[in-house]
Short mmCIF file of C-alpha atoms in Angstrom, two decimals:
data_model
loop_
_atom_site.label_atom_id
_atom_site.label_comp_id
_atom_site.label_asym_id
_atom_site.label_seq_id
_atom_site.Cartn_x
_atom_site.Cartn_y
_atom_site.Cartn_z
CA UNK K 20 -28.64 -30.52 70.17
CA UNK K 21 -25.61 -32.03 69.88
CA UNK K 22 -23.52 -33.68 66.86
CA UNK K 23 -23.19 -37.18 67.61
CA UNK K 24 -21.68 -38.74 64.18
CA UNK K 25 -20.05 -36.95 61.43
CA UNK K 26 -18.69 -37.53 57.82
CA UNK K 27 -16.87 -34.68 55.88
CA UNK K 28 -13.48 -33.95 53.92
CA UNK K 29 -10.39 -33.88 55.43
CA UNK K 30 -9.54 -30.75 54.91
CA UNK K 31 -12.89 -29.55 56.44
CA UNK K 32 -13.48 -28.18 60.34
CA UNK K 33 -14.68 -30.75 62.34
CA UNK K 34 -18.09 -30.40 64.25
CA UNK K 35 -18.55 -33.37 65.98
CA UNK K 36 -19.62 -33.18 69.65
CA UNK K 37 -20.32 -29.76 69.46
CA UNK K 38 -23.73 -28.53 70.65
CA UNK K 39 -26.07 -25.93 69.10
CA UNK K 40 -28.75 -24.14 70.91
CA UNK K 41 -32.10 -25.23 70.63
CA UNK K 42 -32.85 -21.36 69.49
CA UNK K 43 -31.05 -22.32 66.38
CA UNK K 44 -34.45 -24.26 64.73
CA UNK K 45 -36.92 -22.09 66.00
CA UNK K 46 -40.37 -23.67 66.86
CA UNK K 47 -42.30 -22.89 63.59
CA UNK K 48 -39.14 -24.61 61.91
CA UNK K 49 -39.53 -27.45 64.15
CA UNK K 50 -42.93 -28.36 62.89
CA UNK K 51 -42.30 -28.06 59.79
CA UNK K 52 -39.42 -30.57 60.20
CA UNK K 53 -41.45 -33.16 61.20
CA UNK K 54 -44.31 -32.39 58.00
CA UNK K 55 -41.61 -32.05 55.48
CA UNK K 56 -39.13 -35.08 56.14
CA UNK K 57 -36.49 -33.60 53.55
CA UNK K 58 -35.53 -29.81 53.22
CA UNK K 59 -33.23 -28.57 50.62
CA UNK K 60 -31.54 -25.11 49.97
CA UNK K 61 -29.46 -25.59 46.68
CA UNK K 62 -27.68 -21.79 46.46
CA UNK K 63 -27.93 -19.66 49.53
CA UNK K 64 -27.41 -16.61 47.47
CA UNK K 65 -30.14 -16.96 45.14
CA UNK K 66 -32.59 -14.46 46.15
CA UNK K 67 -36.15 -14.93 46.90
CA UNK K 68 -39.11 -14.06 44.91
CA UNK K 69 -42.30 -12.77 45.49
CA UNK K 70 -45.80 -14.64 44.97
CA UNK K 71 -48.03 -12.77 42.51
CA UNK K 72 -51.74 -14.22 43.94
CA UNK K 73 -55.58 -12.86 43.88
CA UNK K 74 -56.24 -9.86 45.70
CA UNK K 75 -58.53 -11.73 48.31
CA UNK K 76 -55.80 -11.37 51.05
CA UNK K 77 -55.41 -14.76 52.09
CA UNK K 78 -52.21 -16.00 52.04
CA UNK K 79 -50.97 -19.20 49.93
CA UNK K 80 -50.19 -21.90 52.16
CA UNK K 81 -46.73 -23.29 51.58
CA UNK K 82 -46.36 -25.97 53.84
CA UNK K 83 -45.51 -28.95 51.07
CA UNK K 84 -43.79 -26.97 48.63
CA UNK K 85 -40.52 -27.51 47.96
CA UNK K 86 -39.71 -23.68 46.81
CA UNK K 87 -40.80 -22.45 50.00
CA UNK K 88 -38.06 -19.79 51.23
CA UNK K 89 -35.82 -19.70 53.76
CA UNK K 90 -35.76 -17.38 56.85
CA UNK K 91 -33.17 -15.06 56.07
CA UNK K 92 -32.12 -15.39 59.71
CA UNK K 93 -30.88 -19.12 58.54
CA UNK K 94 -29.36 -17.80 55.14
CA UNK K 95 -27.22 -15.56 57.43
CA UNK K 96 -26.63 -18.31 59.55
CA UNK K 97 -25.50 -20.75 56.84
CA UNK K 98 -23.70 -18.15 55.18
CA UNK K 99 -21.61 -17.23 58.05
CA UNK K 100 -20.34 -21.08 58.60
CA UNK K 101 -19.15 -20.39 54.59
CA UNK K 102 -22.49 -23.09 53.72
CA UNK K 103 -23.37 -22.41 50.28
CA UNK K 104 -25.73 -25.37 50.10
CA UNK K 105 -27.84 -27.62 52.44
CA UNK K 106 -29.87 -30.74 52.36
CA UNK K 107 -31.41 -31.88 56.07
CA UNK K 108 -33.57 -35.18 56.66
CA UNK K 109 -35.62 -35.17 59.62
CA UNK K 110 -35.11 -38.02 62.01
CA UNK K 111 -38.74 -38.73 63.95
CA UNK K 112 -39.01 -40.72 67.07
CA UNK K 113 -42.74 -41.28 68.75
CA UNK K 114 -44.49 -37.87 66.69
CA UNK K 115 -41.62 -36.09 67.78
CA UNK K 116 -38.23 -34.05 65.97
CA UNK K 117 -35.38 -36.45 67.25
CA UNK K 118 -33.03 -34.84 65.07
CA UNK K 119 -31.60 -33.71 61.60
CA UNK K 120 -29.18 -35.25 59.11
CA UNK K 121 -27.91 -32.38 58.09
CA UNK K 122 -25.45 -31.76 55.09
CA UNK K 123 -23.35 -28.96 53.60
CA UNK K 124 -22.06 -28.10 50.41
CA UNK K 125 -19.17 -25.26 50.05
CA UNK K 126 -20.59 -24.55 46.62
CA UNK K 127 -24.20 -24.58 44.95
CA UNK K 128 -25.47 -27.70 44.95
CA UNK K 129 -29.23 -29.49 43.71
CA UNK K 130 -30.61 -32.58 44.73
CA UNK K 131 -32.89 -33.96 42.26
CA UNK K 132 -36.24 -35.10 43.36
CA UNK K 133 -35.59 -39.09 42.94
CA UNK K 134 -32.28 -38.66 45.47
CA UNK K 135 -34.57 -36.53 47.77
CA UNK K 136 -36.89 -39.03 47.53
CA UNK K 137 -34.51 -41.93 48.30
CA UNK K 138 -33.00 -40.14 51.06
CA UNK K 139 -36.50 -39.88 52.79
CA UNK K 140 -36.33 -43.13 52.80
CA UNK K 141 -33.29 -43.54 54.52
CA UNK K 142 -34.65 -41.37 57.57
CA UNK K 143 -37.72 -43.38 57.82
CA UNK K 144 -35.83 -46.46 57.97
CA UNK K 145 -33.31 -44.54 60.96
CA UNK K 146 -36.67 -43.29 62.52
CA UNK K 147 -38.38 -46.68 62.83
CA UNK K 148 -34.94 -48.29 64.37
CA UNK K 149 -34.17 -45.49 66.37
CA UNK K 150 -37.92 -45.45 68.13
CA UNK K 151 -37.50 -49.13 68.30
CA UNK K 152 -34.05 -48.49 70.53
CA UNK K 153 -35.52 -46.39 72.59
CA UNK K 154 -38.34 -48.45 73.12
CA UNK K 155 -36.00 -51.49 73.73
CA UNK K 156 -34.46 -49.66 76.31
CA UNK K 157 -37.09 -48.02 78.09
CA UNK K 158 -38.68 -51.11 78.53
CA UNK K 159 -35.72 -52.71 81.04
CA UNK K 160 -36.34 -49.73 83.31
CA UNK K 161 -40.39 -49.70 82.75
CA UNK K 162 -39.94 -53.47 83.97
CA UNK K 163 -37.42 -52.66 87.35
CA UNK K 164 -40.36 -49.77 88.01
CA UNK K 165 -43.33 -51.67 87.43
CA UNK K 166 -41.72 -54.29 89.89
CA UNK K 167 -40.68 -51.50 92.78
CA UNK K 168 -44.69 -50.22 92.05
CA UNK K 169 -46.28 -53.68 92.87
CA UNK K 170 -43.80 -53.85 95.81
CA UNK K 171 -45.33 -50.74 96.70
CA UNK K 172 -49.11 -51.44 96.37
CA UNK K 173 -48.50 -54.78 98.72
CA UNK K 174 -46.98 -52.12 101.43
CA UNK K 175 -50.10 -50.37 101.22
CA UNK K 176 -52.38 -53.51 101.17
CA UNK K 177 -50.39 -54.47 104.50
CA UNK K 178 -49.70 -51.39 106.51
CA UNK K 179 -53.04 -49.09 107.00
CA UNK K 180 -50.67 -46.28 108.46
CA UNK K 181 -50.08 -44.50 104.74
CA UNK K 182 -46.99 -42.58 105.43
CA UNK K 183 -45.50 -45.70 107.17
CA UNK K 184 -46.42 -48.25 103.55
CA UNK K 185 -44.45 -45.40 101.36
CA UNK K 186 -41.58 -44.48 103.71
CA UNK K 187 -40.43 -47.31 106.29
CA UNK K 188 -40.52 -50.72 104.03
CA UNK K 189 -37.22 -51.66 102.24
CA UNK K 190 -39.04 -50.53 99.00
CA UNK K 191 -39.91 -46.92 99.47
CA UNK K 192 -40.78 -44.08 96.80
CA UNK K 193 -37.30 -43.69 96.31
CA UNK K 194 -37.06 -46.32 94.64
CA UNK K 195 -39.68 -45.82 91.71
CA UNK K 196 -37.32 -43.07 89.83
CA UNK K 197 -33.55 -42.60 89.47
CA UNK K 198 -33.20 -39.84 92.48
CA UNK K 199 -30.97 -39.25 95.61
CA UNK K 200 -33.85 -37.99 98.05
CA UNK K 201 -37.55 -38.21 98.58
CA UNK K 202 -39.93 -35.98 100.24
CA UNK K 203 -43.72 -36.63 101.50
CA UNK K 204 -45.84 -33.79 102.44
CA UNK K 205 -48.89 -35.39 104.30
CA UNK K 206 -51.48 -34.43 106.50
CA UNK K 207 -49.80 -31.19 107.26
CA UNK K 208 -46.27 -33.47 108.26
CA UNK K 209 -43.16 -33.78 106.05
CA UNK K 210 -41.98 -37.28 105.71
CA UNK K 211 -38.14 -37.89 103.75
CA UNK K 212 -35.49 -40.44 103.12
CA UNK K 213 -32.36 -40.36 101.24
CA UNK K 214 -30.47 -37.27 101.06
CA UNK K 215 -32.85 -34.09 101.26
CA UNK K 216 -32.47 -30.25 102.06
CA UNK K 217 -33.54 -29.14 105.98
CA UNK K 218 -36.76 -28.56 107.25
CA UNK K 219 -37.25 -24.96 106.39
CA UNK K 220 -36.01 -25.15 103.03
CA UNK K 221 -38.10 -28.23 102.22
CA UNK K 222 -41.24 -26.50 104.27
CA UNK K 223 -40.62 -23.58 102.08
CA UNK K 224 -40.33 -25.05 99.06
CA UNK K 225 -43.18 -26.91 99.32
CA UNK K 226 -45.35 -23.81 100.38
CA UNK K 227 -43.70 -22.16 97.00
CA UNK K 228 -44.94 -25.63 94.62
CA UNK K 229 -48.01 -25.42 96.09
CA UNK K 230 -48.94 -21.73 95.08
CA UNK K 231 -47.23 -22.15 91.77
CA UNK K 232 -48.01 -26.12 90.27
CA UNK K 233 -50.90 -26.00 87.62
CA UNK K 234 -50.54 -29.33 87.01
CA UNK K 235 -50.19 -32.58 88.56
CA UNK K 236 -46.78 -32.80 87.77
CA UNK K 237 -44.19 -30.69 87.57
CA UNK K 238 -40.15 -30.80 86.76
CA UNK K 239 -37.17 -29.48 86.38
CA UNK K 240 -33.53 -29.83 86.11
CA UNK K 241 -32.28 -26.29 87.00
CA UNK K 242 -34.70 -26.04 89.99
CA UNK K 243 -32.40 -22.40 90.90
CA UNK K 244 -33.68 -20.66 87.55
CA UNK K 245 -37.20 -20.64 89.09
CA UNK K 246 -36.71 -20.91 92.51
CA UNK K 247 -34.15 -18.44 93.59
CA UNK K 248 -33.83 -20.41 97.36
CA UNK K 249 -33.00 -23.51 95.43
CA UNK K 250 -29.73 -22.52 94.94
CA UNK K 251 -29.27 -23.08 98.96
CA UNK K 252 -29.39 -27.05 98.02
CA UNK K 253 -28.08 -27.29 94.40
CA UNK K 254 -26.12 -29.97 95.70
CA UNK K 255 -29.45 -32.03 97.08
CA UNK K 256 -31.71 -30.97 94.62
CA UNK K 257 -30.92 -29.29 91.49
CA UNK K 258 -33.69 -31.06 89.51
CA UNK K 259 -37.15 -31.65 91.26
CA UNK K 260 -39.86 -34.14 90.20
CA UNK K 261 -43.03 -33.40 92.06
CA UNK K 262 -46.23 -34.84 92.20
CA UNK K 263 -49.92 -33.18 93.63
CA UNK K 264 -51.43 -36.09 95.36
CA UNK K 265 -54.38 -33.45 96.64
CA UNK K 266 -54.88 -29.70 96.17
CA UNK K 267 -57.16 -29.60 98.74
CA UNK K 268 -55.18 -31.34 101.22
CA UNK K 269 -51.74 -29.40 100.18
CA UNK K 270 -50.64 -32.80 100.10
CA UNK K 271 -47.41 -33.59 97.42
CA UNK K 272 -44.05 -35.24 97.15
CA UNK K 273 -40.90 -34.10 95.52
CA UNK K 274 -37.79 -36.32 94.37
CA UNK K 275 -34.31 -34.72 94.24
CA UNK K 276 -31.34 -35.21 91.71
CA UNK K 277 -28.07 -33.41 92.81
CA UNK K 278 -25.99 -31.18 90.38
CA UNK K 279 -24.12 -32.64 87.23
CA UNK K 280 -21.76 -30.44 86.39
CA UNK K 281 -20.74 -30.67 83.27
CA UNK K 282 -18.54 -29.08 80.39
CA UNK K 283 -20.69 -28.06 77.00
CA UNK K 284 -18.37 -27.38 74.21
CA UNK K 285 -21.19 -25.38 71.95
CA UNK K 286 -20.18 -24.62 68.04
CA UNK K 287 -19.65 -20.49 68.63
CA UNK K 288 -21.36 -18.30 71.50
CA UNK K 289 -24.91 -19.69 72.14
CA UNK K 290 -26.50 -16.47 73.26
CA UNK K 291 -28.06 -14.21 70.40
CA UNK K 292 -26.25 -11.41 69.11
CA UNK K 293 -28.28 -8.29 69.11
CA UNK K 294 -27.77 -5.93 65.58
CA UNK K 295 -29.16 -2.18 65.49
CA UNK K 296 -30.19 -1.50 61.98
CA UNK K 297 -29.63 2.07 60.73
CA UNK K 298 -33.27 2.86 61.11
CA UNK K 299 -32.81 2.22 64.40
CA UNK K 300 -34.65 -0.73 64.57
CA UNK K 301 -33.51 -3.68 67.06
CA UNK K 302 -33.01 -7.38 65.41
CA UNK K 303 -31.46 -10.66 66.81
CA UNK K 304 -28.72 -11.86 64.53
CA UNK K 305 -26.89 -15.19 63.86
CA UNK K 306 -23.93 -16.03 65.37
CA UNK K 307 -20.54 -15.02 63.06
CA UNK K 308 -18.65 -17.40 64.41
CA UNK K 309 -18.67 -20.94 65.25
CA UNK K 310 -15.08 -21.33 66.58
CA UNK K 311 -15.31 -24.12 69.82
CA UNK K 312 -16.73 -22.11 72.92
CA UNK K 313 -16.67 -23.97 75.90
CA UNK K 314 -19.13 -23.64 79.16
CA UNK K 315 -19.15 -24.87 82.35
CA UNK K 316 -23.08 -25.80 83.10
CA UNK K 317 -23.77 -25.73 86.79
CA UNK K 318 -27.06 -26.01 89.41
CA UNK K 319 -28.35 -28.74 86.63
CA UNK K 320 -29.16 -31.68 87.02
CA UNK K 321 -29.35 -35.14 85.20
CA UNK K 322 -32.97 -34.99 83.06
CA UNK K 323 -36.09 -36.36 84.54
CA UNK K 324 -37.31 -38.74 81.63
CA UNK K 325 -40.57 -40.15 80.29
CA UNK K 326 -40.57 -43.34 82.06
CA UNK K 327 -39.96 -41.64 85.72
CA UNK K 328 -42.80 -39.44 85.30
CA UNK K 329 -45.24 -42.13 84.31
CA UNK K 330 -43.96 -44.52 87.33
CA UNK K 331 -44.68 -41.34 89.39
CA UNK K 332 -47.87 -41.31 88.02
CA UNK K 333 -48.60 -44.79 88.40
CA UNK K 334 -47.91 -44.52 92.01
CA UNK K 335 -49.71 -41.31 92.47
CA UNK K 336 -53.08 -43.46 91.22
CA UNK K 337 -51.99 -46.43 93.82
CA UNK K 338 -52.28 -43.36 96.64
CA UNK K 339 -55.08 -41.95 96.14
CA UNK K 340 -56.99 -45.76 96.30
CA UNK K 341 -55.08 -46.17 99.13
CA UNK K 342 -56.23 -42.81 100.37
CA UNK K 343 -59.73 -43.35 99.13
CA UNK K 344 -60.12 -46.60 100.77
CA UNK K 345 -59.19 -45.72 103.84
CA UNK K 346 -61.87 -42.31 103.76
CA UNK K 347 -64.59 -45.24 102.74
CA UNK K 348 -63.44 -47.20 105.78
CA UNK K 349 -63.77 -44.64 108.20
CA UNK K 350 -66.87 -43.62 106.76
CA UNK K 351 -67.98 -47.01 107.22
CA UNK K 352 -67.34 -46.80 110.82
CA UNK K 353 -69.40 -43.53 110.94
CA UNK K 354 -72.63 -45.09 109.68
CA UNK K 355 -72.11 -48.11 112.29
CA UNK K 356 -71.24 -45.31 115.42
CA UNK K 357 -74.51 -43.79 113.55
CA UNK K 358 -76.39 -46.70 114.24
CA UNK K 359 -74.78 -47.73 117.56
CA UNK K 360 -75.56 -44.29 118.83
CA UNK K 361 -79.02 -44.37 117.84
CA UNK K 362 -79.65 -47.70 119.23
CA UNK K 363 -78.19 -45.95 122.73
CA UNK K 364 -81.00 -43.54 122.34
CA UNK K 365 -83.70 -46.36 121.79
CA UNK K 366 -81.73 -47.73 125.36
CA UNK K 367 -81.85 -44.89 126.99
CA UNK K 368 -85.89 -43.77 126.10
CA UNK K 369 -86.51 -47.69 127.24
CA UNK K 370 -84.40 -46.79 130.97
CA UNK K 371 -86.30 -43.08 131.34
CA UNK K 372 -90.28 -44.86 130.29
CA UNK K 373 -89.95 -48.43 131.18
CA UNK K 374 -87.98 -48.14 134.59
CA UNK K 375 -88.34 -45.07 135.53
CA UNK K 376 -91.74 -45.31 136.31
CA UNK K 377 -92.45 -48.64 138.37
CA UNK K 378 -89.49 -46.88 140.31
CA UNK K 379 -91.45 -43.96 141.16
CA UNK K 380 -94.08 -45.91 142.08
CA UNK K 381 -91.92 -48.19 144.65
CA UNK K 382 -90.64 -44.95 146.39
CA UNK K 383 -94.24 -42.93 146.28
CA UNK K 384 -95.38 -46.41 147.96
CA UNK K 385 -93.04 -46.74 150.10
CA UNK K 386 -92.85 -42.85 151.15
CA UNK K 387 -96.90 -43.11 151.92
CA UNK K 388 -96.68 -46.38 153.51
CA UNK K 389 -94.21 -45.14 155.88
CA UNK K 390 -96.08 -41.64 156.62
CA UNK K 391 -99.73 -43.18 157.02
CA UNK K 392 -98.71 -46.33 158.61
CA UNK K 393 -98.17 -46.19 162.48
CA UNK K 394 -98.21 -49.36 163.32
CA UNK K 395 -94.79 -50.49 161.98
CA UNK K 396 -91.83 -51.25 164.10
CA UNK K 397 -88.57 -49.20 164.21
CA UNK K 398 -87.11 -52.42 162.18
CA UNK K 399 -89.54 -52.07 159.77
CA UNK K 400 -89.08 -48.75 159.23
CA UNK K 401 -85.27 -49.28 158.75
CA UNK K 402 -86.09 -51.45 156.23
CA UNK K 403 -88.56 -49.23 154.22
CA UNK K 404 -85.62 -46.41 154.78
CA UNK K 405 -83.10 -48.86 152.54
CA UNK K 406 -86.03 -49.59 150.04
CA UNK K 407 -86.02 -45.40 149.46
CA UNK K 408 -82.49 -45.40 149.75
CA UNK K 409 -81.92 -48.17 147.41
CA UNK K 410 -84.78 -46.64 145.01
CA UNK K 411 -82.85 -43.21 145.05
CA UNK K 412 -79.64 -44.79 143.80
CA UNK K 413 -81.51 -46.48 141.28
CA UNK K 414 -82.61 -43.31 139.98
CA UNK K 415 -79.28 -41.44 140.33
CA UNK K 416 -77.84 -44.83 137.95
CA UNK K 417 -80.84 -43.78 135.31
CA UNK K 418 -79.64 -40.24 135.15
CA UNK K 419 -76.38 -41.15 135.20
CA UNK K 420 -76.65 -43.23 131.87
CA UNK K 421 -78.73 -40.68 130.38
CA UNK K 422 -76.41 -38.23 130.77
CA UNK K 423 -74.02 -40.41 128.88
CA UNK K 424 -76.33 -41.14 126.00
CA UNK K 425 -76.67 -37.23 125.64
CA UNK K 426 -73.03 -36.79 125.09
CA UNK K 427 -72.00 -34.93 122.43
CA UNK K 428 -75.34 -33.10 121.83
CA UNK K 429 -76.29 -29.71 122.61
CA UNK K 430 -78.43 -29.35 125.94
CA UNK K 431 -80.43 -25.61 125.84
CA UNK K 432 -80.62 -23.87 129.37
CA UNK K 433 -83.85 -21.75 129.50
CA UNK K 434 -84.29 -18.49 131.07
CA UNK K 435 -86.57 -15.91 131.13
CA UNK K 436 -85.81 -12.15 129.38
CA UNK K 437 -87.54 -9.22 129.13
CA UNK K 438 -88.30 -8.72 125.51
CA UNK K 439 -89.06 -4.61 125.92
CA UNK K 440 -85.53 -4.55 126.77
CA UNK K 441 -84.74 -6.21 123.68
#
């Protein structure tokens, strides 16, 4: 976190814009931050006491009290900044830690229950208006979304061709999050626009999100930390938003933010200390000091937020109909080739039994006429010859079409085998 507004005595250190690790409240601290909305250590040297309870193991639950104590981790820690006292009020925005007024005393100081009570008060007021800012301006950006969305569905009302409704109309899936460069796995084909990394490192990441996403979506904005190969396109793509449209299909896309560097001025060393006891035992300790220490923070890039993940979402959902109604579309056409092809059959049994066998009769006629018949001229005879002729074409037109109407099925060839040698 970092210190964004400070009041303190003149001849105090200053610690505004200075940022402390998020390892400084650990996660157990954190919830209890946002059940108790006011904490308050009066002496950091008074020492802690034990609780005397029944002998039925279970331990007292300490949640609301006020006497709860401290980690000694954070007495340290306060101790070491020369804190002798502190009083923090939790700041919550949507169920969530936002942050911590957070005072300091150089000498013992209590707080009695009516000014803790009134200073709650305070931090509910700050919560409401600063969940109401953020709301205020997330909605500006959920509007400019929600509009490049619609603009989105129409390009898949219009264009059947999938790839070409999210990729070739002036409003693309670029547009539906704040990032640089877009890329469209589909149907085994990668699709981008805007500025993304080559071919093989996009083919590679891809094969690397698709053996390691659990979820639908996943980010990042130090995509090197846990892909290695990222580091090849920090510039592109230091932070990655991607979206599963299909597991089945391998089927995904994956928006790029390029680097940020920035400068983090962080109130003492960040990383833990490490302190060997005398038993030999291993502990982390707090910081000693909190002088300015500067860092350069590189392959990072700006943070995804709330409202780009939910457009992403939004137009994941839009897909998939689009997706869906085209599968019900083509199915559609299957049942009507169904039924065309089975009316073709119906044809083709009417061609082999209804015409097939006047047809046979003409020629048998025609072919016994001829043989028992010798009174018929040599024109007549030419004439029965084109009647057989013209009867055998016939019948090579019949086969012909059944042939056709068998396409696509499987025709058995019989033969004879000797089944001893089997």
């Amino acid at each position: 976190g970092e210190v964004v507004s400070e009041v303190k005595n003149n001849d105090l250190e200053p610690f505004f814009g200075l940022h402390y690790p998020a390892s400084d409240i650990p996660k157990q601290a954190r919830e209890l931050y946002k059940l108790n909305l006011t904490r308050i250590i009066a002496d950091v040297n008074i020492e802690s006491v034990a609780i005397s309870t029944e002998a039925s193991n279970i331990p007292l639950d300490l949640t609301q009290s006020t006497l709860r104590a401290v980690s000694p981790i954070h007495i340290q820690y306060l101790k070491n900044m020369g804190v002798a006292s502190s009083f923090s009020i939790s700041l919550i925005s949507q169920g969530e830690l936002w942050g911590l007024i957070a005072c300091h005393n150089y000498s013992p100081k209590f707080i009695d229950f009516k000014a803790r009570e009134g200073c709650k008060l305070i931090g509910n007021i700050l919560s409401s208006a600063l969940e109401y800012r953020q709301v205020e301006e997330n909605s500006d950006l959920q509007s400019h979304y929600a509009t490049r969305i619609s603009e989105l569905s129409e390009n898949l009302e219009r264009d059947k061709v999938i790839v070409n409704a999210l990729m070739a109309y002036p409003t693309s899936l670029l547009d539906i999050v704040n990032a640089k460069g877009v890329a469209l796995l589909f149907e085994e084909k990668i699709y981008t626009k805007g500025e993304t990394p080559v071919d093989e490192n996009l083919k590679n990441l891809f094969d690397w999100l698709k053996r390691t996403m659990t979820e639908t979506i996943y980010h990042t904005k130090q995509l090197s930390a846990v892909y290695k190969p990222g580091v090849d396109f920090k510039d592109i793509g230091s932070g990655i938003l991607a979206c599963m449209l299909s597991r089945d299909m391998g089927e995904l896309i994956v928006w790029f933010k390029p680097e940020q560097l920035q400068t983090v001025n962080w109130a003492g060393n960040p990383d833990k200390q490490i302190e060997t006891l005398e038993t030999g035992e291993v502990k982390i300790s707090p910081r000693n000091s909190f002088a300015t220490w500067a860092e350069i923070v590189a392959n990072t890039s700006i943070n995804w937020t709330n409202t780009e993940i939910s457009s992403v979402l939004k137009v994941r959902e839009k897909i998939n109909n689009a997706v869906n109604k085209t599968a019900n579309e083509i199915r559609l056409l299957n049942e009507r080739l169904k039924l065309a092809y089975e009316e073709l059959d119906t044809f083709s049994y009417t061609i082999s039994h209804d015409l097939r066998t006047p047809l046979t009769s003409i020629k048998s006629y025609t072919e016994l006429f001829l043989l028992k018949n010798n009174s018929v001229d040599e024109q007549g005879k030419n004439l029965l010859s084109r009647v057989l002729v013209g009867a055998d074409k016939m019948q090579f037109l019949i086969d012909e079409i059944l042939k056709l109407a068998r396409v696509g099925r499987a025709e058995f060839e019989l033969s004879k085998i000797n089944m001893q040698e089997l």
